[in-house]
Amino acid sequence: MTWRVACIITVGSEITRGLIQDTNSNWLASRLNSLGVTVKRIISVPDDKSEIAWALKSCLEVSDIIVVTGGLGFTADDITLEAAAEALGVKLVFSSEALEMIKSRVRGEVTYQVKAAYIPEGSKPLYNRTGVSPGVHLVLSSKHIFFLPGVPSEMRTIFEDHVKPLLASTTYYSRTLLVRTRYSTETEVYRLLEPLKYKYTWVYFKTHAKTPVEVVVVIQANSLIELEERTRSLISDLEKTILIESLEYT
Amino acid sequence: MTWRVACIITVGSEITRGLIQDTNSNWLASRLNSLGVTVKRIISVPDDKSEIAWALKSCLEVSDIIVVTGGLGFTADDITLEAAAEALGVKLVFSSEALEMIKSRVRGEVTYQVKAAYIPEGSKPLYNRTGVSPGVHLVLSSKHIFFLPGVPSEMRTIFEDHVKPLLASTTYYSRTLLVRTRYSTETEVYRLLEPLKYKYTWVYFKTHAKTPVEVVVVIQANSLIELEERTRSLISDLEKTILIESLEYT
């Protein structure tokens, strides 16, 4: 079993300036986790070459999957691919495949949009069916780097169309349970659950300080059958360990 | 003029697992920017000692203000202060001042909540008027590190009560304008604004690909008077440069 680890990088000065809420990283974290990928770091940086480079390098040190969003557009501050190419020591080259994708998405003549056809050498463009800029997939020392547009709808469809199939073929299954307990303090529940944490290393428990206390339980497995077995076994142990008010699949 | 640079770190496996949307970093980024502080990086890490340590160290390298949220509670997975103390090479010590703050916020006897009274040596607890765990302010090699609870209401009140006054005394003023133009492409507006970017280095322009195109303009200054002057001068130049449909203060 090789556990897969990802980092998420969201690029855009509008994020670090607090002008917009970055929802891409939350969506990606949720999707990656549901595909059995552990997200180790989420980093947001401004449209700044050295910060983009730093984020990429620091993520390459600890993960084998990196998803970058933002900065793939046509204005001069869209510098993600340029910064990435420099940081990773590859050239930015013209891709006729990317240009074809762009042409199929633009009414009339392609002019300033040509910028999005320059992608890191050795990478592949990923068709964008909701916008113009293609996503980009780069494999480097067996690590997968995905560059997706910052516009949430475009980011999501490219992820579902291209990134998910690539990751799903080799990854894991997961399920989230919401357990409402009959306890009033988080600490009490936390202590009771402690032994289960050691028994089930493939389970993540998170208690929430509501009254009564709620526990979010995430179960991970290598197959759907294993996921069913693990869910059954865990629920049976949970029922012996804590007083459960209700249990929902979320 | 010494420009102040901040990093934001949000701690919590519920963030990297995509179980909750981290809204703290967006709120903090917006508040810090309005106080004239530039946010260079936003990093989210799980409840993991080595990741918290990595985030802190990487932020200390590039900024003089670090705001950390999350992991100040009473359960065993709340390890932010422990991880920070280890990473920064200081001890975690009992603070009677912090204990008094906790006592004033807990009905009945203080038991497991005592955990929140152990803070990095040399740091000061910050009173939490909406929750129990105090915030923590640590000055290290003239850099300011603030640890705030992850619960948004507690994080916000401690920021407003304690962090803002500390930062405001030495920082800047800012104002955001929303300019609706009469252009249909972002690139066109971007090109027209280019000369203004060089003229006004204290202004941030961000064009948005709406039809017609919108521009968010953030003006920074050292005083309220300077902010007024800069706003007047900029608006006058904007009116000569681009076709404005409407202009709002946001």
PDB file of N, CA and C in Angstrom, chain A residues 112, chain B residues 180-186 208-214 245:
ATOM      1  N   TYR A 112      -5.052  37.437 -28.176  1.00  0.00           N
ATOM      2  CA  TYR A 112      -4.309  37.458 -26.914  1.00  0.00           C
ATOM      3  C   TYR A 112      -4.410  36.123 -26.165  1.00  0.00           C
TER       4      TYR A 112
ATOM      5  N   ARG B 180     -16.399  50.139 -12.463  1.00  0.00           N
ATOM      6  CA  ARG B 180     -17.029  49.447 -13.602  1.00  0.00           C
ATOM      7  C   ARG B 180     -16.696  50.240 -14.857  1.00  0.00           C
ATOM      8  N   THR B 181     -16.124  49.541 -15.864  1.00  0.00           N
ATOM      9  CA  THR B 181     -15.665  50.240 -17.070  1.00  0.00           C
ATOM     10  C   THR B 181     -16.641  50.009 -18.214  1.00  0.00           C
ATOM     11  N   ARG B 182     -16.304  50.602 -19.376  1.00  0.00           N
ATOM     12  CA  ARG B 182     -17.130  50.398 -20.568  1.00  0.00           C
ATOM     13  C   ARG B 182     -16.445  49.481 -21.572  1.00  0.00           C
ATOM     14  N   TYR B 183     -15.499  48.665 -21.101  1.00  0.00           N
ATOM     15  CA  TYR B 183     -14.768  47.780 -22.018  1.00  0.00           C
ATOM     16  C   TYR B 183     -15.289  46.356 -21.887  1.00  0.00           C
ATOM     17  N   SER B 184     -15.089  45.582 -22.975  1.00  0.00           N
ATOM     18  CA  SER B 184     -15.562  44.209 -22.900  1.00  0.00           C
ATOM     19  C   SER B 184     -14.437  43.203 -22.695  1.00  0.00           C
ATOM     20  N   THR B 185     -13.170  43.602 -22.916  1.00  0.00           N
ATOM     21  CA  THR B 185     -12.093  42.637 -22.646  1.00  0.00           C
ATOM     22  C   THR B 185     -11.142  43.156 -21.565  1.00  0.00           C
ATOM     23  N   GLU B 186     -10.777  42.205 -20.693  1.00  0.00           N
ATOM     24  CA  GLU B 186      -9.881  42.457 -19.570  1.00  0.00           C
ATOM     25  C   GLU B 186      -8.514  42.954 -20.061  1.00  0.00           C
ATOM     26  N   HIS B 208     -11.170  42.312 -13.557  1.00  0.00           N
ATOM     27  CA  HIS B 208     -11.989  41.109 -13.509  1.00  0.00           C
ATOM     28  C   HIS B 208     -12.683  40.889 -14.846  1.00  0.00           C
ATOM     29  N   ALA B 209     -12.660  39.645 -15.310  1.00  0.00           N
ATOM     30  CA  ALA B 209     -13.163  39.293 -16.636  1.00  0.00           C
ATOM     31  C   ALA B 209     -14.688  39.263 -16.679  1.00  0.00           C
ATOM     32  N   LYS B 210     -15.321  40.345 -16.215  1.00  0.00           N
ATOM     33  CA  LYS B 210     -16.766  40.459 -16.379  1.00  0.00           C
ATOM     34  C   LYS B 210     -17.047  41.285 -17.618  1.00  0.00           C
ATOM     35  N   THR B 211     -18.283  41.283 -18.078  1.00  0.00           N
ATOM     36  CA  THR B 211     -18.646  42.129 -19.207  1.00  0.00           C
ATOM     37  C   THR B 211     -19.727  43.100 -18.755  1.00  0.00           C
ATOM     38  N   PRO B 212     -19.509  44.427 -18.748  1.00  0.00           N
ATOM     39  CA  PRO B 212     -18.202  45.043 -18.995  1.00  0.00           C
ATOM     40  C   PRO B 212     -17.220  44.756 -17.850  1.00  0.00           C
ATOM     41  N   VAL B 213     -15.939  44.997 -18.171  1.00  0.00           N
ATOM     42  CA  VAL B 213     -14.849  44.681 -17.244  1.00  0.00           C
ATOM     43  C   VAL B 213     -14.919  45.528 -15.969  1.00  0.00           C
ATOM     44  N   GLU B 214     -14.645  44.897 -14.818  1.00  0.00           N
ATOM     45  CA  GLU B 214     -14.551  45.618 -13.541  1.00  0.00           C
ATOM     46  C   GLU B 214     -13.105  45.650 -13.075  1.00  0.00           C
ATOM     47  N   GLU B 245     -17.677  53.545 -16.205  1.00  0.00           N
ATOM     48  CA  GLU B 245     -19.144  53.529 -16.159  1.00  0.00           C
ATOM     49  C   GLU B 245     -19.619  54.017 -14.788  1.00  0.00           C
TER      50      GLU B 245
END
